Short mmCIF file of C-alpha atoms in Angstrom, two decimals:
data_model
loop_
_atom_site.label_atom_id
_atom_site.label_comp_id
_atom_site.label_asym_id
_atom_site.label_seq_id
_atom_site.Cartn_x
_atom_site.Cartn_y
_atom_site.Cartn_z
CA MET E 1157 97.79 -5.54 78.57
CA GLN E 1158 100.81 -5.69 76.34
CA SER E 1159 103.85 -3.68 77.35
CA PRO E 1160 104.21 -0.35 75.55
CA ALA E 1161 107.78 -1.13 74.58
CA THR E 1162 106.81 -3.95 72.25
CA HIS E 1163 104.63 -2.03 69.84
CA ASN E 1164 107.42 -1.15 67.42
CA SER E 1165 107.84 -4.80 66.54
CA ILE E 1166 104.21 -5.05 65.43
CA SER E 1167 103.78 -5.16 61.69
CA ALA E 1168 102.44 -1.97 60.13
CA SER E 1169 99.67 -3.97 58.46
CA VAL E 1170 98.03 -4.81 61.80
CA PRO E 1171 95.48 -2.18 62.85
CA ALA E 1172 96.57 -0.26 65.93
CA LEU E 1173 92.99 0.37 66.91
CA VAL E 1174 89.92 -1.60 65.98
CA VAL E 1175 86.71 0.30 66.72
CA ARG E 1176 83.45 -1.62 66.52
CA ASN E 1177 79.93 -0.20 66.87
CA LEU E 1178 81.12 2.64 69.04
CA SER E 1179 78.48 5.00 70.39
CA VAL E 1180 79.20 7.69 72.95
CA PHE E 1181 76.42 9.37 74.89
CA PHE E 1182 76.36 12.46 77.06
CA GLY E 1183 73.22 11.93 79.11
CA ASP E 1184 70.58 10.96 76.51
CA ARG E 1185 72.31 12.60 73.59
CA ALA E 1186 74.40 10.41 71.30
CA ALA E 1187 77.50 12.33 70.19
CA VAL E 1188 78.96 9.36 68.30
CA LYS E 1189 76.64 6.81 66.70
CA ASN E 1190 77.58 3.24 65.94
CA VAL E 1191 81.00 3.92 64.40
CA SER E 1192 83.25 1.11 63.22
CA LEU E 1193 86.68 1.62 61.71
CA ASP E 1194 90.24 0.31 61.83
CA VAL E 1195 93.11 2.71 62.56
CA LYS E 1196 96.15 1.47 60.70
CA ALA E 1197 99.41 1.28 62.63
CA LYS E 1198 102.27 3.67 61.77
CA ALA E 1199 100.03 5.77 59.61
CA VAL E 1200 98.19 9.06 60.06
CA THR E 1201 94.41 8.94 60.18
CA ALA E 1202 92.59 12.27 59.96
CA ILE E 1203 89.11 12.85 61.35
CA ILE E 1204 87.25 15.65 59.60
CA GLY E 1205 83.74 17.02 59.82
CA PRO E 1206 81.81 20.14 60.79
CA SER E 1207 81.69 21.39 64.38
CA GLY E 1208 79.58 19.19 66.61
CA CYS E 1209 79.90 16.14 64.35
CA GLY E 1210 81.43 14.05 67.14
CA LYS E 1211 85.00 13.94 65.89
CA SER E 1212 86.59 15.16 69.14
CA THR E 1213 84.36 12.88 71.19
CA PHE E 1214 85.39 9.98 68.98
CA LEU E 1215 89.05 10.91 69.49
CA ARG E 1216 88.64 11.15 73.25
CA ALA E 1217 86.90 7.77 73.37
CA LEU E 1218 90.08 6.27 71.91
CA ASN E 1219 91.90 6.87 75.19
CA ARG E 1220 88.90 7.06 77.53
CA MET E 1221 89.42 10.78 77.98
CA HIS E 1222 85.67 11.39 77.51
CA GLU E 1223 85.14 9.60 80.83
CA LEU E 1224 86.33 12.78 82.56
CA ASN E 1225 82.79 13.99 81.84
CA PRO E 1226 80.60 12.21 84.43
CA GLU E 1227 77.59 12.17 82.09
CA ALA E 1228 79.48 10.27 79.41
CA ARG E 1229 78.94 6.59 78.64
CA MET E 1230 79.89 4.40 75.74
CA GLU E 1231 78.71 1.33 73.91
CA GLY E 1232 80.68 -0.85 71.56
CA GLU E 1233 84.28 -1.98 71.58
CA ILE E 1234 87.73 -0.49 71.04
CA LYS E 1235 90.77 -2.73 70.84
CA LEU E 1236 94.30 -1.40 71.04
CA PHE E 1237 96.62 -3.90 69.37
CA GLY E 1238 94.13 -6.57 70.35
CA ASP E 1239 93.52 -5.40 73.94
CA ASP E 1240 90.02 -4.26 74.88
CA ILE E 1241 90.68 -0.81 76.38
CA TYR E 1242 87.26 -0.77 78.07
CA SER E 1243 87.73 -4.14 79.75
CA ARG E 1244 86.83 -4.01 83.46
CA ASN E 1245 90.34 -4.81 84.61
CA VAL E 1246 91.96 -2.04 82.57
CA GLU E 1247 92.76 1.24 84.31
CA PRO E 1248 92.06 4.38 82.23
CA VAL E 1249 95.45 5.74 83.27
CA VAL E 1250 97.18 2.76 81.62
CA VAL E 1251 95.18 3.32 78.43
CA ARG E 1252 96.17 6.99 78.43
CA ARG E 1253 99.83 6.07 78.78
CA ARG E 1254 99.58 3.86 75.73
CA VAL E 1255 97.42 6.34 73.82
CA GLY E 1256 98.79 9.86 74.32
CA MET E 1257 96.99 13.05 73.51
CA VAL E 1258 97.90 16.53 72.28
CA PHE E 1259 95.28 19.24 72.52
CA GLN E 1260 94.26 22.20 70.40
CA LYS E 1261 95.64 24.72 72.85
CA SER E 1262 99.14 24.01 74.01
CA ASN E 1263 98.99 23.33 77.74
CA PRO E 1264 102.46 23.04 79.24
CA PHE E 1265 102.55 23.15 83.03
CA PRO E 1266 103.22 26.86 83.58
CA THR E 1267 105.22 26.53 86.78
CA MET E 1268 107.54 23.85 85.37
CA THR E 1269 110.67 24.17 83.27
CA ILE E 1270 110.97 22.80 79.75
CA SER E 1271 112.65 19.58 80.90
CA GLU E 1272 110.27 19.11 83.83
CA ASN E 1273 107.35 19.35 81.43
CA VAL E 1274 108.82 16.61 79.25
CA THR E 1275 109.48 14.24 82.14
CA VAL E 1276 106.38 14.89 84.24
CA GLY E 1277 104.65 11.73 83.01
CA LEU E 1278 107.70 9.60 83.73
CA ARG E 1279 108.12 11.06 87.22
CA LEU E 1280 104.44 10.43 87.96
CA ASN E 1281 105.12 6.84 86.95
CA GLY E 1282 107.84 6.65 89.58
CA ILE E 1283 110.92 7.05 87.41
CA ARG E 1284 113.53 8.99 89.41
CA ASP E 1285 116.81 7.94 87.75
CA LYS E 1286 118.31 11.20 86.45
CA LYS E 1287 120.18 9.46 83.65
CA ILE E 1288 116.97 7.92 82.31
CA LEU E 1289 115.08 11.19 82.71
CA ASN E 1290 117.79 13.15 80.87
CA GLU E 1291 118.00 10.60 78.09
CA ARG E 1292 114.24 10.55 77.64
CA THR E 1293 114.12 14.37 77.66
CA GLU E 1294 116.63 14.63 74.84
CA GLU E 1295 115.07 11.79 72.88
CA SER E 1296 111.55 13.24 73.16
CA LEU E 1297 112.64 16.77 72.34
CA ARG E 1298 114.57 15.49 69.35
CA MET E 1299 111.54 13.53 68.14
CA SER E 1300 109.36 16.60 68.48
CA ALA E 1301 111.95 18.64 66.54
CA LEU E 1302 112.44 21.01 69.45
CA TRP E 1303 115.83 19.89 70.80
CA ASP E 1304 118.00 22.26 68.75
CA GLU E 1305 115.86 25.21 69.77
CA VAL E 1306 115.82 24.50 73.53
CA LYS E 1307 118.89 22.39 74.37
CA ASP E 1308 120.65 25.40 75.92
CA ARG E 1309 117.73 26.42 78.10
CA LEU E 1310 116.16 23.21 79.34
CA HIS E 1311 115.69 24.78 82.77
CA ALA E 1312 113.89 27.87 81.47
CA PRO E 1313 110.16 28.11 82.17
CA ALA E 1314 108.06 26.31 79.56
CA ILE E 1315 105.90 29.40 79.13
CA SER E 1316 108.92 31.32 77.80
CA LEU E 1317 108.55 29.35 74.56
CA SER E 1318 106.54 30.56 71.55
CA GLY E 1319 103.08 29.09 70.85
CA GLY E 1320 104.43 26.71 68.22
CA GLN E 1321 107.30 25.63 70.46
CA GLN E 1322 104.91 25.08 73.38
CA GLN E 1323 102.81 22.82 71.17
CA ARG E 1324 105.89 20.82 70.18
CA LEU E 1325 106.81 20.65 73.89
CA CYS E 1326 103.38 19.13 74.56
CA ILE E 1327 104.08 16.60 71.81
CA ALA E 1328 107.46 15.84 73.46
CA ARG E 1329 105.67 15.40 76.80
CA ALA E 1330 103.24 12.95 75.19
CA LEU E 1331 106.12 11.06 73.52
CA ALA E 1332 108.21 10.81 76.71
CA VAL E 1333 106.01 8.06 78.14
CA GLN E 1334 106.48 6.14 74.88
CA PRO E 1335 102.86 5.78 73.80
CA GLU E 1336 101.79 3.50 70.98
CA VAL E 1337 99.21 5.87 69.55
CA LEU E 1338 99.21 9.65 69.53
CA LEU E 1339 95.88 11.47 69.37
CA MET E 1340 95.93 15.09 68.24
CA ASP E 1341 92.92 17.36 68.59
CA GLU E 1342 93.42 20.25 66.15
CA PRO E 1343 97.07 20.56 67.17
CA ALA E 1344 97.85 23.44 64.81
CA SER E 1345 94.63 25.44 64.75
CA ALA E 1346 96.00 28.12 67.08
CA LEU E 1347 99.34 28.44 65.28
CA ASP E 1348 100.66 30.66 62.48
CA PRO E 1349 101.50 29.11 59.07
CA LEU E 1350 105.20 28.53 59.83
CA ALA E 1351 104.52 26.87 63.20
CA THR E 1352 101.71 24.87 61.54
CA SER E 1353 104.07 23.70 58.84
CA LYS E 1354 106.58 22.55 61.51
CA ILE E 1355 103.87 20.56 63.30
CA GLU E 1356 102.79 18.99 60.00
CA ASP E 1357 106.35 18.00 59.13
CA LEU E 1358 106.71 16.60 62.63
CA ILE E 1359 103.57 14.49 62.23
CA LEU E 1360 104.99 13.03 59.01
CA GLN E 1361 108.27 12.24 60.82
CA LEU E 1362 106.52 10.67 63.80
CA LYS E 1363 104.42 8.29 61.75
CA LYS E 1364 107.54 6.24 61.07
CA ASP E 1365 107.33 5.13 64.72
CA TYR E 1366 103.84 6.02 65.90
CA THR E 1367 100.23 5.61 64.97
CA ILE E 1368 98.61 9.03 64.78
CA VAL E 1369 94.97 10.06 64.79
CA ILE E 1370 94.40 13.76 64.16
CA VAL E 1371 91.23 15.82 64.30
CA THR E 1372 91.43 18.84 62.05
CA HIS E 1373 89.15 21.52 60.63
CA ASN E 1374 91.68 22.25 57.96
CA MET E 1375 90.99 20.00 54.98
CA GLN E 1376 94.28 20.83 53.28
CA GLN E 1377 96.07 19.90 56.48
CA ALA E 1378 94.34 16.52 56.42
CA ALA E 1379 95.42 16.18 52.78
CA ARG E 1380 99.00 17.13 53.63
CA VAL E 1381 99.57 14.88 56.62
CA SER E 1382 97.20 11.93 56.59
CA ASP E 1383 97.11 8.57 54.87
CA TYR E 1384 93.49 7.85 55.76
CA THR E 1385 90.59 10.19 56.35
CA ALA E 1386 87.30 9.65 58.15
CA PHE E 1387 84.45 12.06 57.54
CA PHE E 1388 82.00 12.42 60.43
CA TYR E 1389 78.62 14.13 60.25
CA ILE E 1390 76.13 14.45 63.14
CA GLY E 1391 77.84 11.70 65.07
CA GLU E 1392 77.96 9.24 62.19
CA LEU E 1393 80.88 8.05 60.17
CA VAL E 1394 79.85 8.99 56.64
CA GLU E 1395 82.94 7.84 54.78
CA PHE E 1396 86.32 6.36 55.65
CA ASP E 1397 88.93 5.77 52.98
CA THR E 1398 92.43 6.66 51.86
CA THR E 1399 93.02 10.41 52.00
CA LYS E 1400 93.72 10.37 48.29
CA LYS E 1401 90.27 8.93 47.60
CA ILE E 1402 88.45 11.23 50.04
CA PHE E 1403 90.01 14.36 48.54
CA THR E 1404 89.98 13.46 44.86
CA SER E 1405 86.91 11.26 44.39
CA PRO E 1406 84.85 10.65 47.53
CA SER E 1407 82.14 8.00 47.20
CA LYS E 1408 79.44 9.89 49.12
CA LYS E 1409 77.90 13.17 47.99
CA GLN E 1410 77.92 14.46 51.58
CA THR E 1411 81.70 14.03 51.73
CA GLU E 1412 82.14 15.77 48.37
CA ASP E 1413 79.94 18.66 49.56
CA TYR E 1414 81.92 19.00 52.79
CA VAL E 1415 85.43 18.83 51.34
CA THR E 1416 84.49 21.30 48.59
CA GLY E 1417 83.13 23.72 51.20
CA ARG E 1418 79.44 23.53 50.18
CA PHE E 1419 78.34 22.87 53.72
CA GLY E 1420 79.75 22.62 57.19
CA MET O 1042 113.28 18.85 60.05
CA ASP O 1043 112.46 18.01 56.44
CA ASN O 1044 109.72 19.94 54.75
CA HIS O 1045 107.56 17.17 53.37
CA PHE O 1046 105.73 19.32 50.88
CA GLU O 1047 109.04 20.49 49.39
CA MET O 1048 110.08 16.85 49.20
CA GLY O 1049 106.89 16.11 47.27
CA LEU O 1050 107.61 18.95 44.87
CA ASP O 1051 111.14 17.69 44.42
CA GLU O 1052 109.88 14.24 43.54
CA LEU O 1053 107.59 15.81 40.95
CA ARG O 1054 110.51 17.78 39.47
CA GLN O 1055 112.69 14.67 39.34
CA LYS O 1056 109.99 12.65 37.64
CA LEU O 1057 109.47 15.41 35.08
CA LEU O 1058 113.19 15.54 34.33
CA THR O 1059 113.35 11.78 33.89
CA MET O 1060 110.40 12.01 31.50
CA ALA O 1061 112.18 14.84 29.66
CA SER O 1062 115.28 12.75 29.22
CA HIS O 1063 113.18 9.94 27.69
CA ALA O 1064 111.47 12.41 25.34
CA GLU O 1065 114.80 13.90 24.27
CA THR O 1066 116.20 10.43 23.62
CA ALA O 1067 113.13 9.55 21.57
CA VAL O 1068 113.59 12.59 19.33
CA ASN O 1069 117.32 11.96 18.99
CA GLN O 1070 116.83 8.33 18.06
CA SER O 1071 113.96 8.98 15.69
CA VAL O 1072 116.03 11.54 13.75
CA GLN O 1073 119.00 9.17 13.80
CA SER O 1074 116.85 6.35 12.45
CA LEU O 1075 115.59 8.65 9.70
CA MET O 1076 119.02 9.85 8.63
CA GLN O 1077 120.74 6.47 8.92
CA ARG O 1078 117.79 4.50 7.50
CA ASN O 1079 117.94 2.40 10.67
CA ARG O 1080 114.70 0.44 10.84
CA ASP O 1081 115.50 -1.29 14.14
CA LEU O 1082 116.07 2.01 15.89
CA ALA O 1083 112.77 3.33 14.52
CA VAL O 1084 110.93 0.32 15.90
CA ARG O 1085 112.55 0.86 19.30
CA VAL O 1086 111.42 4.51 19.46
CA ARG O 1087 107.82 3.45 18.89
CA ALA O 1088 108.01 0.86 21.64
CA ASP O 1089 109.51 3.35 24.13
CA ASP O 1090 106.68 5.81 23.59
CA ASP O 1091 104.48 3.81 26.00
CA LEU O 1092 106.94 4.66 28.74
CA ILE O 1093 106.64 8.40 28.06
CA ASP O 1094 102.82 8.11 28.10
CA LYS O 1095 103.04 6.40 31.47
CA PHE O 1096 105.16 9.23 32.84
CA GLU O 1097 102.49 11.75 31.81
CA ILE O 1098 99.85 9.83 33.77
CA GLU O 1099 102.10 9.46 36.82
CA ILE O 1100 103.04 13.15 36.83
CA ASP O 1101 99.38 14.17 36.58
CA GLU O 1102 98.56 11.91 39.49
CA MET O 1103 101.38 13.31 41.62
CA ALA O 1104 100.34 16.86 40.72
CA ILE O 1105 96.67 16.26 41.59
CA LEU O 1106 97.71 14.93 44.99
CA LEU O 1107 99.98 17.92 45.58
CA LEU O 1108 97.14 20.26 44.60
CA THR O 1109 94.88 18.74 47.28
CA LYS O 1110 97.44 20.01 49.79
CA ALA O 1111 96.73 23.59 48.72
CA PRO O 1112 100.12 24.87 47.54
CA LEU O 1113 100.36 28.62 47.06
CA ALA O 1114 102.27 31.15 44.95
CA SER O 1115 105.35 29.69 43.21
CA ASN O 1116 104.61 26.21 44.57
CA LEU O 1117 101.14 26.36 43.02
CA ARG O 1118 102.62 27.54 39.71
CA LEU O 1119 105.21 24.77 39.80
CA VAL O 1120 102.56 22.05 40.13
CA THR O 1121 100.38 23.40 37.31
CA VAL O 1122 103.41 24.09 35.10
CA ALA O 1123 104.67 20.54 35.68
CA MET O 1124 101.37 19.19 34.35
CA LYS O 1125 101.62 21.34 31.23
CA ILE O 1126 105.27 20.53 30.62
CA SER O 1127 104.56 16.83 30.93
CA GLN O 1128 101.77 17.15 28.38
CA ASN O 1129 104.16 18.89 25.98
CA LEU O 1130 106.79 16.20 26.58
CA GLU O 1131 104.22 13.51 25.88
CA ARG O 1132 103.43 15.20 22.57
CA ILE O 1133 107.13 15.52 21.78
CA GLY O 1134 107.25 11.74 22.31
CA ASP O 1135 104.30 11.34 19.93
CA GLU O 1136 106.04 13.41 17.26
CA ALA O 1137 109.20 11.31 17.69
CA THR O 1138 107.02 8.25 17.16
CA LYS O 1139 105.59 9.74 13.97
CA ILE O 1140 109.11 10.41 12.69
CA ALA O 1141 110.11 6.86 13.61
CA LYS O 1142 107.11 5.45 11.74
CA ARG O 1143 108.03 7.39 8.58
CA SER O 1144 111.64 6.39 9.03
CA ARG O 1145 110.66 2.70 9.25
CA ASP O 1146 108.65 3.00 6.00
CA LEU O 1147 111.37 4.99 4.22
CA ALA O 1148 114.02 2.45 5.22
CA GLN O 1149 112.15 -0.18 3.20
CA GLU O 1150 112.25 1.88 0.00
CA PRO O 1151 115.10 3.22 -2.12
CA PRO O 1152 116.43 6.58 -0.89
CA VAL O 1153 115.19 9.79 -2.50
CA LYS O 1154 118.08 11.70 -4.04
CA ILE O 1155 117.35 15.12 -2.63
CA ASN O 1156 119.22 17.56 -0.44
CA LEU O 1157 117.05 18.56 2.55
CA ASP O 1158 118.12 20.54 5.59
CA LEU O 1159 116.38 18.15 7.95
CA PRO O 1160 119.45 17.53 10.13
CA ARG O 1161 119.64 21.26 10.76
CA MET O 1162 115.94 21.37 11.62
CA ALA O 1163 116.43 18.46 13.97
CA THR O 1164 119.45 20.08 15.60
CA LEU O 1165 117.55 23.34 16.15
CA ALA O 1166 114.41 21.63 17.48
CA LEU O 1167 116.40 19.39 19.80
CA ALA O 1168 118.44 22.33 21.11
CA MET O 1169 115.18 24.15 21.84
CA VAL O 1170 113.86 21.16 23.79
CA LYS O 1171 117.10 20.87 25.73
CA ASP O 1172 117.38 24.60 26.44
CA SER O 1173 113.73 24.91 27.50
CA LEU O 1174 114.24 22.09 30.00
CA ASP O 1175 117.49 23.63 31.21
CA SER O 1176 115.67 26.92 31.77
CA PHE O 1177 113.10 24.98 33.83
CA VAL O 1178 115.81 23.34 35.94
CA GLN O 1179 117.65 26.64 36.43
CA ARG O 1180 114.39 28.60 36.80
CA ASP O 1181 115.87 31.04 34.31
CA SER O 1182 113.16 33.10 32.65
CA VAL O 1183 115.67 35.15 30.63
CA ALA O 1184 116.96 31.97 29.01
CA ALA O 1185 113.36 30.77 28.54
CA ARG O 1186 112.36 33.99 26.79
CA ALA O 1187 115.36 33.70 24.47
CA ILE O 1188 114.11 30.30 23.24
CA ILE O 1189 110.77 31.59 21.97
CA PRO O 1190 111.94 33.47 18.83
CA ARG O 1191 114.02 30.44 17.75
CA ASP O 1192 110.79 28.68 16.82
CA LYS O 1193 110.46 30.97 13.80
CA GLU O 1194 113.74 29.65 12.42
CA VAL O 1195 112.43 26.08 12.55
CA ASP O 1196 109.13 27.19 10.98
CA ALA O 1197 111.06 28.82 8.12
CA LEU O 1198 113.14 25.69 7.56
CA ASN O 1199 110.00 23.58 7.50
CA LYS O 1200 108.50 25.84 4.89
CA GLN O 1201 111.69 25.59 2.86
CA VAL O 1202 111.74 21.78 3.09
CA HIS O 1203 108.08 21.71 2.16
CA GLY O 1204 108.76 23.83 -0.96
CA ILE O 1205 111.71 21.71 -2.07
CA LEU O 1206 109.73 18.50 -1.62
CA ALA O 1207 106.68 19.89 -3.47
CA GLN O 1208 108.92 20.82 -6.38
CA HIS O 1209 110.61 17.42 -6.32
CA MET O 1210 107.25 15.62 -6.31
CA MET O 1211 106.09 17.59 -9.35
CA GLU O 1212 109.25 16.70 -11.21
CA ASN O 1213 109.48 13.09 -9.98
CA PRO O 1214 105.96 11.77 -9.44
CA ASP O 1215 107.34 8.30 -8.70
CA THR O 1216 108.80 9.65 -5.45
CA ILE O 1217 105.53 11.20 -4.16
CA GLY O 1218 104.96 8.46 -1.59
CA ARG O 1219 108.48 8.81 -0.14
CA CYS O 1220 108.42 12.61 -0.29
CA LEU O 1221 105.18 12.65 1.68
CA HIS O 1222 106.96 10.69 4.42
CA TRP O 1223 109.67 13.37 4.49
CA ILE O 1224 107.05 16.15 4.64
CA VAL O 1225 105.41 14.50 7.65
CA ALA O 1226 108.80 14.01 9.35
CA ALA O 1227 109.70 17.68 8.82
CA LYS O 1228 106.31 18.77 10.14
CA SER O 1229 106.92 16.66 13.27
CA LEU O 1230 110.23 18.42 13.86
CA GLU O 1231 108.45 21.74 13.47
CA ARG O 1232 105.86 20.62 16.06
CA ILE O 1233 108.61 19.51 18.44
CA ALA O 1234 110.02 23.05 18.29
CA ASP O 1235 106.48 24.37 19.01
CA HIS O 1236 106.29 22.19 22.13
CA ALA O 1237 109.72 23.40 23.26
CA LYS O 1238 108.45 26.96 22.84
CA ASN O 1239 105.37 26.09 24.92
CA ILE O 1240 107.63 24.71 27.65
CA ALA O 1241 109.70 27.93 27.58
CA GLU O 1242 106.50 29.99 27.96
CA GLU O 1243 105.52 27.87 30.96
CA VAL O 1244 108.95 28.48 32.51
CA VAL O 1245 108.41 32.23 32.15
CA TYR O 1246 105.06 31.82 33.93
CA LEU O 1247 106.72 29.72 36.62
CA CYS O 1248 109.43 32.32 37.27
CA GLU O 1249 107.61 35.59 36.69
CA ALA O 1250 103.92 34.68 37.19
CA GLN O 1251 103.34 36.26 33.78
CA ASP O 1252 101.33 34.49 31.11
CA ILE O 1253 103.09 35.33 27.85
CA ARG O 1254 101.30 32.79 25.66
CA HIS O 1255 99.92 34.27 22.44
CA THR O 1256 101.54 37.63 23.21
CA MET O 1257 105.06 37.34 21.80
CA LYS O 1258 106.23 38.71 18.51
CA ALA O 1259 108.81 36.86 16.43
CA ASP O 1260 111.65 38.83 17.99
CA GLY O 1261 110.68 37.81 21.53
CA THR O 1262 109.18 41.18 22.48
CA ARG O 1263 105.60 41.58 23.63
CA THR O 1264 102.78 42.58 21.31
CA ALA O 1265 101.04 45.85 22.14
#
């Protein structure tokens, strides 16, 4: 697989992820059915749809996170900058380093300090050099717009931060290992409007350097932060287009009904 | 960290102000072409109107996209007000074009020897446009309210011009064609003042969340 450090040189017009005929099953039940789409690099792609439509499963399949469920299996193909992430010789842990994830509920390691939380991924990868760890801490916290708020208390427990700050810390933790793609599963749904607005502004900052895929229940949030939107319904990809098109003149009636709140 | 939505609103404001400056220039030049019998300038005003039309479409598109992001309170009012102001500016551009068209035709005929207060009408209407846009930039609803009664002055001048021209046409039937051009030009100036008043009313709504359309008396106070 290509080294993570080289992704910034890749032209923004090349898709970061190419998904072809992806189906994900839990036992006999198909949660995602035959989905194909291209995730554009250095852009934000939003996944919307009612609960149970398969959007989180789809997101998790993008970094093989769904495999943590022993009943899960997939069909189809996902390529990350040309590399088949399900190829037999690819370790899931390598995929997850290249495709980071931020969850709905902020989950900093409660016994660790702020800086330890940021560098945990690096340390697990064997990086011990303090200079590198410090540099990466500052860089990641700056990128997640948290540095100014925590620079004087890097050794305070992570759980002393507010909910919104904890979520930005989780984003910093994901960024510290320098992923190529950042997956976000409803990253602001547990936050108040101000913290939500900070996360949204952060997403728009990060897309200059990263490819972002975000699952959200909040249609206006998708409209505010994303360039492309995919609408899922009962495991199927109903419509995928520019966010502008999806929210002003969707092609499918089902999409129109969902974004205008008639069902879902 | 930059607030991206605010940046979007700022872009909308900037675009609206650029459009306003084009509309103001169009009115200025059309009046100039009329007074100086400058046919070339009149032709230029008509050509530039396409640009103002394009701005209206672009502003609407920007506003629609901003509305999908669910702005609230004053942000919501700003987006809807921007759409209405741009529509008024587009119509101001249309009126300037009408004046320019009459000016082009009048420049090809001998001048009518008549004393009309059109420059004063133009000055008043233009000042209303400028002040209404300033009140938008400054978000000054007091200044915006003060613009509204000034429309009556322009209406009165238009009526006066209309009367003088009607009299002149009766006495000099050979000038009817040219006088009709002047009547249309004066009417356009009167409409420009109306649009400036509309913009001022939108600024009051933007600042105070109060819809004062169709409720103001000539002196700027509210009707019962």
